[in-house]
Every structure is written in structure tokens, then in C-alpha cells.
């Protein structure tokens, strides 16, 4: 089981990749997503949920 430092290092690397890919995901969100994946959540299903939540947020934002 990875320690806190290993987890922090992993999040740092993921955040760097996320920034390069311009995903808009912050460290906290990446950390939560990583925890869900490590708990057995299907990564593709999780990505679909994130995309849908972004679409919903954009729709709500336009309605204001």
C-alpha cells in the first residue's frame, strides 16, 4: 500500500500530465478520481461521468 508521500508524488505527476493535456482538473479532483479508480471504479465510466457533469455545468452556466 503506497504511503502518503508516494500518493502525493503520484498526484503531482498526474497534475503535471493533466496540465499538459489541459484537462482543467485540479489536484484535489485528481486525488478523488485516483481514489475512486483504486477502489475499483471503472476509469472509462468515471471519465464519462466527469464529461457529463461538465456538460451539465456548462448548460447551467449558460442559463444564468
Coordinates of C-alpha atoms in Angstrom, one line a residue:
X1 CA 0.0 0.0 0.0
X2 CA 1.5 3.3 -1.0
X3 CA 2.4 5.8 1.7
X4 CA 1.3 9.4 1.9
X5 CA 4.5 10.6 0.1
X6 CA 4.0 8.1 -2.7
X7 CA 0.4 9.3 -3.1
X8 CA 1.5 12.9 -3.2
X9 CA 4.2 12.2 -5.7
X10 CA 1.6 10.3 -7.9
X11 CA -0.8 13.3 -7.7
X12 CA 2.0 15.7 -8.6
X13 CA 2.8 13.7 -11.7
X14 CA -0.8 13.3 -12.6
X15 CA -1.4 17.0 -12.2
X16 CA 1.6 17.8 -14.5
X17 CA 0.1 15.4 -17.1
X18 CA -3.3 16.9 -16.6
X19 CA -1.9 20.4 -17.1
X20 CA -0.1 19.5 -20.3
X21 CA -3.3 17.9 -21.6
X22 CA -5.3 21.0 -20.5
X23 CA -7.9 18.9 -18.7
X24 CA -8.9 21.5 -16.2
X25 CA -8.6 19.1 -13.3
X26 CA -7.1 20.4 -10.1
X27 CA -5.0 18.3 -7.6
X28 CA -8.0 17.7 -5.3
X29 CA -10.2 16.4 -8.1
X30 CA -7.4 14.2 -9.5
X31 CA -6.8 12.8 -6.0
X32 CA -10.5 12.0 -5.6
X33 CA -10.6 10.4 -9.1
X34 CA -7.5 8.3 -8.3
X35 CA -9.0 7.1 -5.0
X36 CA -12.2 6.0 -6.9
X37 CA -10.2 4.2 -9.5
X38 CA -8.1 2.5 -6.8
X39 CA -11.3 1.4 -5.1
X40 CA -12.4 -0.4 -8.3
X41 CA -14.4 2.2 -10.2
X42 CA -14.2 1.7 -13.9
X43 CA -11.9 4.5 -15.3
X44 CA -13.9 4.8 -18.5
X45 CA -17.2 5.1 -16.7
X46 CA -15.7 7.7 -14.4
X47 CA -14.4 9.7 -17.4
X48 CA -17.9 9.5 -18.8
X49 CA -19.4 10.9 -15.6
X50 CA -16.9 13.7 -15.5
X51 CA -17.7 14.7 -19.1
X52 CA -21.4 14.6 -18.3
X53 CA -21.0 16.7 -15.2
X54 CA -19.0 19.3 -17.2
X55 CA -21.8 19.4 -19.9
X56 CA -24.4 19.9 -17.2
X57 CA -22.4 22.6 -15.6
X58 CA -21.9 24.4 -18.9
X59 CA -25.6 24.2 -19.6
X60 CA -26.5 25.6 -16.2
X61 CA -23.9 28.3 -16.7
X62 CA -25.4 29.4 -20.0
X63 CA -28.9 29.5 -18.4
X64 CA -27.8 32.2 -15.9

